[in-house]
Amino acid sequence: MAAMLLPRDGGAQILIDKPILLVGRSEDCDLCLSNYVKVSRRHCCVVHAEDRFLVRDLGSMNGVRVNGSKVLEQELEEGDELAIADAVFVFSNGLSSRPSSHRARGVPAANLPPVSLPPSSGPRYRSEAARSGASSDSHMNMVEV
């Protein structure tokens, strides 16, 4: 089973099936959250490095939170709540059925490799509300584009 983000308010699961998943409001992002006005154009990325998954804030205005704690960079574990501005997901690594302890666990930036953002390839996701032009308070339901 692949790692994924599960929208807290319902909707389709988002597979993390590439080394870097770029998240933001821009249509160039792999996960386009254009119906969330607090999400930056290039808000964050989820990095799959070996057997670990990391989230990195890309200098967003409204930040990234893991289990309620604002982070710049954080390793994700099974069951972690990932808030990208006001869009909230639950992370599943696809390996464990055991929930995490839901503690913030800072990862020193010096211990992680730098991330370069290659041109996007593979599936991209966009909310149905964004595709239909609905308002930002619409229910989020992700579809592959």
XYZ file of N, CA, C and O in Angstrom:
580
model
N 0.836 -1.179 0.000
C 0.000 0.000 0.000
C 0.891 1.256 0.000
O 1.866 1.333 0.721
N 0.531 2.233 -0.814
C 1.324 3.456 -0.938
C 0.968 4.453 0.152
O -0.119 4.428 0.717
N 1.900 5.374 0.409
C 1.643 6.452 1.360
C 0.606 7.393 0.763
O 0.500 7.527 -0.463
N -0.165 8.053 1.649
C -1.196 8.952 1.166
C -1.567 9.999 2.192
O -1.257 9.873 3.375
N -2.225 11.049 1.706
C -2.829 12.072 2.545
C -4.331 11.891 2.455
O -4.887 11.796 1.362
N -4.969 11.830 3.611
C -6.420 11.662 3.678
C -7.029 12.976 4.139
O -6.756 13.410 5.263
N -7.829 13.649 3.296
C -8.439 14.917 3.712
C -9.287 14.733 4.962
O -10.109 13.816 5.032
N -9.087 15.584 5.975
C -9.802 15.480 7.240
C -11.310 15.676 7.042
O -12.104 15.065 7.716
N -11.686 16.537 6.076
C -13.111 16.817 5.871
C -13.740 15.943 4.787
O -14.777 16.268 4.243
N -13.103 14.821 4.484
C -13.647 13.907 3.485
C -13.023 14.143 2.124
O -12.215 15.032 1.936
N -13.410 13.346 1.165
C -12.846 13.474 -0.173
C -11.881 12.344 -0.456
O -11.605 11.499 0.392
N -11.386 12.348 -1.666
C -10.523 11.273 -2.134
C -9.140 11.353 -1.496
O -8.633 12.436 -1.215
N -8.532 10.206 -1.293
C -7.178 10.145 -0.764
C -6.190 10.608 -1.829
O -6.430 10.466 -3.018
N -5.083 11.191 -1.382
C -4.048 11.696 -2.270
C -2.839 10.773 -2.152
O -2.210 10.707 -1.101
N -2.518 10.047 -3.218
C -1.377 9.148 -3.191
C -0.079 9.941 -3.277
O 0.025 10.899 -4.043
N 0.893 9.528 -2.494
C 2.233 10.106 -2.562
C 3.076 9.068 -3.287
O 3.661 8.183 -2.682
N 3.084 9.175 -4.604
C 3.701 8.134 -5.422
C 4.891 8.652 -6.226
O 5.232 8.118 -7.262
N 5.520 9.725 -5.725
C 6.700 10.289 -6.370
C 7.626 10.833 -5.304
O 7.191 11.039 -4.167
N 8.883 11.084 -5.610
C 9.834 11.531 -4.588
C 9.474 12.876 -3.953
O 9.715 13.072 -2.777
N 8.918 13.804 -4.735
C 8.545 15.118 -4.205
C 7.146 15.464 -4.688
O 6.888 15.501 -5.891
N 6.242 15.704 -3.737
C 4.876 16.121 -4.037
C 4.767 17.596 -3.672
O 4.832 17.951 -2.499
N 4.637 18.457 -4.671
C 4.536 19.892 -4.457
C 3.081 20.253 -4.187
O 2.187 19.854 -4.923
N 2.840 21.019 -3.103
C 1.490 21.370 -2.672
C 1.331 22.884 -2.632
O 2.191 23.587 -2.093
N 0.237 23.377 -3.196
C -0.046 24.808 -3.156
C -1.287 25.154 -3.955
O -1.995 24.271 -4.432
N -1.535 26.461 -4.115
C -2.689 26.931 -4.884
C -2.427 26.940 -6.385
O -3.356 26.928 -7.177
N -1.175 26.981 -6.793
C -0.835 27.056 -8.206
C -1.248 25.788 -8.942
O -1.115 24.676 -8.418
N -1.714 25.973 -10.168
C -2.079 24.814 -10.984
C -0.854 23.997 -11.373
O -0.995 22.872 -11.841
N 0.343 24.543 -11.192
C 1.573 23.803 -11.475
C 1.907 22.802 -10.374
O 2.786 21.964 -10.550
N 1.227 22.892 -9.244
C 1.499 21.988 -8.118
C 0.899 20.609 -8.377
O -0.109 20.465 -9.062
N 1.530 19.598 -7.777
C 1.010 18.232 -7.881
C -0.314 18.103 -7.134
O -1.202 17.370 -7.553
N -0.417 18.782 -6.002
C -1.657 18.833 -5.233
C -2.090 20.295 -5.201
O -1.524 21.111 -4.483
N -3.070 20.636 -6.038
C -3.544 22.009 -6.184
C -4.712 22.244 -5.225
O -5.754 21.618 -5.342
N -4.509 23.151 -4.268
C -5.523 23.484 -3.273
C -6.022 24.909 -3.525
O -6.066 25.738 -2.636
N -6.429 25.194 -4.756
C -6.760 26.561 -5.147
C -8.017 27.106 -4.486
O -8.226 28.309 -4.479
N -8.847 26.260 -3.908
C -10.043 26.764 -3.225
C -9.781 27.097 -1.754
O -10.702 27.452 -1.034
N -8.535 27.023 -1.325
C -8.152 27.412 0.035
C -7.348 28.699 -0.054
O -6.171 28.678 -0.408
N -7.958 29.830 0.274
C -7.323 31.131 0.083
C -6.108 31.343 0.986
O -5.255 32.171 0.676
N -5.987 30.620 2.078
C -4.842 30.774 2.977
C -3.627 29.959 2.542
O -2.554 30.090 3.113
N -3.786 29.102 1.536
C -2.689 28.290 1.026
C -1.897 29.130 0.021
O -2.468 29.758 -0.867
N -0.580 29.152 0.159
C 0.297 29.882 -0.763
C 0.371 29.176 -2.110
O 0.059 27.989 -2.225
N 0.831 29.907 -3.131
C 0.933 29.312 -4.471
C 1.817 28.067 -4.471
O 1.483 27.061 -5.079
N 2.958 28.143 -3.812
C 3.842 26.988 -3.602
C 4.060 26.914 -2.103
O 5.006 27.493 -1.587
N 3.189 26.210 -1.414
C 3.119 26.247 0.037
C 4.146 25.338 0.701
O 4.890 25.749 1.574
N 4.156 24.067 0.297
C 5.054 23.090 0.920
C 5.277 21.934 -0.041
O 4.669 21.867 -1.109
N 6.129 21.022 0.365
C 6.302 19.790 -0.393
C 6.384 18.627 0.591
O 6.778 18.794 1.743
N 5.963 17.475 0.120
C 6.114 16.235 0.869
C 7.179 15.442 0.132
O 7.063 15.189 -1.075
N 8.241 15.089 0.846
C 9.401 14.428 0.255
C 9.445 12.982 0.731
O 9.332 12.706 1.925
N 9.605 12.058 -0.218
C 9.797 10.646 0.109
C 11.277 10.352 -0.095
O 11.759 10.332 -1.226
N 12.001 10.184 0.996
C 13.436 9.923 0.954
C 13.705 8.593 1.636
O 13.566 8.482 2.854
N 14.085 7.606 0.844
C 14.305 6.245 1.308
C 13.034 5.727 1.971
O 12.030 5.615 1.314
N 13.049 5.453 3.265
C 11.849 4.933 3.924
C 11.171 5.990 4.790
O 10.336 5.667 5.619
N 11.531 7.272 4.589
C 10.959 8.344 5.398
C 10.157 9.298 4.526
O 10.407 9.441 3.338
N 9.191 9.960 5.158
C 8.406 11.006 4.506
C 8.571 12.277 5.330
O 8.452 12.253 6.549
N 8.864 13.377 4.642
C 9.098 14.664 5.298
C 8.194 15.705 4.667
O 7.913 15.637 3.470
N 7.764 16.665 5.463
C 7.070 17.826 4.919
C 7.979 19.025 5.144
O 8.633 19.133 6.192
N 8.061 19.892 4.135
C 8.874 21.106 4.227
C 8.032 22.298 3.812
O 7.444 22.303 2.737
N 8.005 23.301 4.662
C 7.356 24.568 4.327
C 8.268 25.284 3.332
O 9.474 25.337 3.521
N 7.689 25.827 2.273
C 8.478 26.501 1.248
C 8.390 28.022 1.388
O 8.358 28.744 0.406
N 8.330 28.488 2.640
C 8.258 29.923 2.892
C 6.850 30.469 2.796
O 6.653 31.637 2.462
N 5.866 29.653 3.127
C 4.467 30.057 3.034
C 4.126 31.134 4.063
O 4.806 31.283 5.072
N 3.055 31.852 3.800
C 2.601 32.905 4.709
C 1.892 32.309 5.930
O 2.094 32.770 7.048
N 1.081 31.270 5.747
C 0.260 30.727 6.831
C 0.761 29.419 7.416
O 0.122 28.845 8.285
N 1.890 28.937 6.954
C 2.578 27.844 7.608
C 2.036 26.444 7.418
O 1.008 26.212 6.791
N 2.791 25.519 8.001
C 2.489 24.091 8.013
C 2.510 23.652 9.465
O 3.405 24.026 10.220
N 1.519 22.856 9.863
C 1.468 22.329 11.218
C 1.393 20.808 11.170
O 0.678 20.253 10.336
N 2.112 20.171 12.068
C 2.034 18.718 12.237
C 1.579 18.478 13.660
O 2.213 18.937 14.610
N 0.446 17.837 13.794
C -0.147 17.554 15.107
C -0.279 18.821 15.941
O -0.020 18.832 17.133
N -0.643 19.922 15.283
C -0.904 21.180 15.965
C 0.299 22.074 16.174
O 0.148 23.214 16.576
N 1.510 21.601 15.887
C 2.719 22.402 16.079
C 3.223 22.918 14.737
O 3.400 22.145 13.797
N 3.481 24.234 14.676
C 3.997 24.832 13.447
C 5.416 24.336 13.213
O 6.234 24.317 14.135
N 5.701 23.913 11.982
C 7.015 23.365 11.643
C 7.514 23.963 10.333
O 6.730 24.379 9.492
N 8.829 23.996 10.186
C 9.442 24.335 8.903
C 9.765 23.064 8.141
O 9.695 23.015 6.925
N 10.131 22.030 8.896
C 10.480 20.742 8.328
C 10.187 19.678 9.379
O 10.512 19.859 10.545
N 9.566 18.591 8.952
C 9.132 17.588 9.924
C 9.025 16.230 9.253
O 8.485 16.125 8.153
N 9.511 15.202 9.921
C 9.277 13.844 9.448
C 7.846 13.464 9.801
O 7.358 13.764 10.897
N 7.156 12.837 8.852
C 5.768 12.416 9.074
C 5.728 10.951 9.466
O 6.475 10.135 8.936
N 4.839 10.643 10.402
C 4.619 9.265 10.832
C 3.155 8.919 10.688
O 2.289 9.801 10.616
N 2.873 7.637 10.670
C 1.507 7.139 10.522
C 0.547 7.850 11.469
O 0.817 7.963 12.663
N -0.547 8.372 10.919
C -1.587 9.004 11.727
C -1.355 10.462 12.050
O -2.211 11.096 12.670
N -0.213 11.044 11.638
C 0.033 12.457 11.907
C -1.010 13.315 11.201
O -1.400 13.034 10.062
N -1.430 14.385 11.872
C -2.318 15.366 11.263
C -1.453 16.448 10.629
O -0.629 17.063 11.299
N -1.633 16.664 9.333
C -0.869 17.647 8.577
C -1.806 18.759 8.144
O -2.741 18.516 7.384
N -1.565 19.973 8.662
C -2.375 21.135 8.297
C -1.533 22.027 7.391
O -0.483 22.525 7.790
N -2.005 22.213 6.176
C -1.367 23.083 5.197
C -2.250 24.323 5.143
O -3.297 24.312 4.503
N -1.857 25.356 5.919
C -2.724 26.521 6.179
C -4.027 25.982 6.763
O -3.996 25.358 7.821
N -5.162 26.145 6.067
C -6.439 25.676 6.599
C -6.919 24.369 5.957
O -8.033 23.932 6.208
N -6.092 23.724 5.161
C -6.411 22.410 4.585
C -5.775 21.346 5.479
O -4.562 21.348 5.677
N -6.580 20.444 6.020
C -6.088 19.482 7.008
C -6.196 18.060 6.464
O -7.236 17.665 5.932
N -5.102 17.311 6.627
C -5.004 15.937 6.149
C -4.499 15.048 7.273
O -3.888 15.518 8.221
N -4.715 13.749 7.132
C -4.098 12.746 7.997
C -3.136 11.970 7.107
O -3.496 11.548 6.004
N -1.904 11.810 7.570
C -0.883 11.092 6.814
C -0.954 9.609 7.113
O -1.059 9.192 8.266
N -0.876 8.796 6.060
C -0.770 7.351 6.212
C 0.419 6.884 5.388
O 0.487 7.167 4.185
N 1.350 6.181 6.033
C 2.533 5.710 5.304
C 2.274 4.403 4.576
O 3.133 3.915 3.862
N 1.104 3.822 4.765
C 0.761 2.597 4.070
C 1.446 1.363 4.620
O 1.273 0.277 4.103
N 2.232 1.524 5.689
C 2.983 0.399 6.235
C 2.479 -0.051 7.587
O 2.548 -1.214 7.928
N 1.998 0.882 8.389
C 1.663 0.589 9.771
C 0.182 0.803 10.023
O -0.416 1.729 9.511
N -0.401 -0.042 10.817
C -1.783 0.170 11.237
C -1.827 0.794 12.625
O -2.880 1.030 13.178
N -0.658 1.067 13.196
C -0.543 1.640 14.533
C -0.471 3.160 14.438
O 0.373 3.712 13.753
N -1.373 3.892 15.117
C -1.322 5.350 15.072
C -0.098 5.881 15.798
O 0.439 5.249 16.688
N 0.327 7.078 15.387
C 1.479 7.698 16.037
C 1.078 8.265 17.386
O -0.087 8.317 17.739
N 2.057 8.734 18.124
C 1.799 9.302 19.440
C 1.293 10.739 19.349
O 0.943 11.331 20.351
N 1.238 11.300 18.144
C 0.768 12.669 17.902
C 1.535 13.707 18.696
O 0.989 14.638 19.229
N 2.857 13.526 18.778
C 3.734 14.537 19.358
C 4.485 15.200 18.221
O 4.805 14.559 17.225
N 4.769 16.464 18.374
C 5.613 17.130 17.384
C 7.027 16.600 17.541
O 7.534 16.499 18.642
N 7.652 16.236 16.437
C 9.000 15.693 16.461
C 9.826 16.476 15.460
O 9.817 16.166 14.275
N 10.518 17.494 15.896
C 11.308 18.317 14.989
C 12.456 17.531 14.389
O 13.077 16.729 15.059
N 12.709 17.759 13.112
C 13.828 17.121 12.434
C 14.827 18.218 12.104
O 14.493 19.151 11.375
N 16.053 18.164 12.657
C 17.032 19.203 12.350
C 17.298 19.276 10.852
O 17.548 18.267 10.205
N 17.218 20.479 10.297
C 17.403 20.672 8.860
C 18.779 20.194 8.411
O 18.940 19.723 7.294
N 19.774 20.286 9.272
C 21.132 19.885 8.903
C 21.218 18.390 8.597
O 22.122 17.956 7.898
N 20.280 17.589 9.095
C 20.327 16.146 8.886
C 19.605 15.689 7.632
O 19.568 14.512 7.338
N 18.991 16.614 6.895
C 18.194 16.245 5.740
C 18.829 16.759 4.466
O 19.419 17.835 4.443
N 18.672 16.007 3.364
C 19.237 16.463 2.101
C 18.438 17.643 1.559
O 17.253 17.779 1.846
N 19.089 18.516 0.764
C 18.352 19.626 0.159
C 17.341 19.098 -0.854
O 17.526 18.023 -1.416
N 16.273 19.841 -1.062
C 15.238 19.446 -2.011
C 15.274 20.390 -3.196
O 15.238 21.605 -3.026
N 15.371 19.836 -4.387
C 15.186 20.636 -5.587
C 13.880 20.178 -6.208
O 13.551 18.997 -6.177
N 13.114 21.109 -6.728
C 11.800 20.786 -7.260
C 11.884 20.589 -8.767
O 11.992 21.550 -9.518
N 11.824 19.328 -9.218
C 11.889 19.050 -10.648
C 10.548 19.383 -11.289
O 9.547 19.549 -10.591
N 10.513 19.447 -12.636
C 9.225 19.638 -13.297
C 8.278 18.518 -12.885
O 8.687 17.375 -12.705
N 7.028 18.856 -12.732
C 6.036 17.896 -12.268
C 5.794 16.800 -13.301
O 5.720 17.055 -14.489
N 5.698 15.569 -12.805
C 5.302 14.451 -13.647
C 4.463 13.537 -12.796
O 4.525 13.552 -11.586
N 3.648 12.748 -13.421
C 2.776 11.864 -12.674
C 1.461 12.531 -12.353
O 1.159 13.617 -12.847
N 0.643 11.906 -11.539
C -0.685 12.447 -11.271
C -0.632 13.782 -10.538
O 0.236 14.011 -9.712
N -1.556 14.656 -10.890
C -1.750 15.911 -10.180
C -3.180 15.915 -9.690
O -4.064 15.336 -10.314
N -3.406 16.557 -8.560
C -4.716 16.561 -7.944
C -5.206 17.983 -7.788
O -4.440 18.890 -7.530
N -6.499 18.149 -7.922
C -7.121 19.453 -7.759
C -8.479 19.237 -7.123
O -9.150 18.259 -7.396
N -8.893 20.169 -6.282
C -10.182 20.000 -5.636
C -11.294 20.211 -6.645
O -11.189 21.011 -7.567
N -12.379 19.452 -6.508
C -13.524 19.610 -7.400
C -14.101 21.006 -7.290
O -14.541 21.586 -8.274
N -14.093 21.576 -6.078
C -14.626 22.924 -5.894
C -13.813 23.917 -6.714
O -14.359 24.826 -7.324
N -12.503 23.731 -6.770
C -11.654 24.638 -7.549
C -11.927 24.482 -9.033
O -11.945 25.449 -9.780
N -12.169 23.267 -9.491
C -12.436 23.036 -10.906
C -13.750 23.660 -11.326
O -13.888 24.146 -12.433
N -14.730 23.678 -10.424
C -16.045 24.210 -10.768
C -16.170 25.691 -10.463
O -17.186 26.298 -10.763
N -15.145 26.281 -9.827
C -15.187 27.694 -9.495
C -15.982 27.989 -8.247
O -16.379 29.121 -8.000
N -16.218 26.985 -7.404
C -16.993 27.179 -6.177
C -16.203 27.991 -5.163
O -14.998 28.161 -5.281
N -16.870 28.494 -4.156
C -16.231 29.332 -3.140
C -15.293 28.520 -2.266
O -15.341 27.305 -2.248
N -14.455 29.235 -1.503
C -13.432 28.583 -0.685
C -14.001 27.813 0.491
O -13.317 27.029 1.098
N -15.278 28.006 0.831
C -15.843 27.252 1.945
C -16.523 25.973 1.479
O -17.174 25.292 2.237
N -16.335 25.621 0.212
C -16.909 24.391 -0.321
C -16.211 23.181 0.256
O -15.048 23.231 0.625
N -16.897 22.057 0.282
C -16.341 20.794 0.743
C -15.230 20.367 -0.213
O -15.372 20.451 -1.412
N -14.094 19.938 0.322
C -12.975 19.543 -0.511
C -13.140 18.102 -0.946
O -13.289 17.215 -0.118
N -13.116 17.874 -2.234
C -13.135 16.534 -2.792
C -12.097 16.530 -3.892
O -12.228 17.246 -4.879
N -11.010 15.770 -3.723
C -9.885 15.816 -4.635
C -10.118 14.862 -5.805
O -10.623 13.757 -5.630
N -9.744 15.306 -7.009
C -9.839 14.485 -8.205
C -8.515 14.563 -8.943
O -7.821 15.567 -8.891
N -8.164 13.507 -9.646
C -6.938 13.501 -10.445
C -7.191 14.309 -11.702
O -8.246 14.200 -12.313
N -6.212 15.153 -12.098
C -6.339 15.947 -13.320
C -5.290 15.554 -14.322
O -4.302 14.975 -14.017
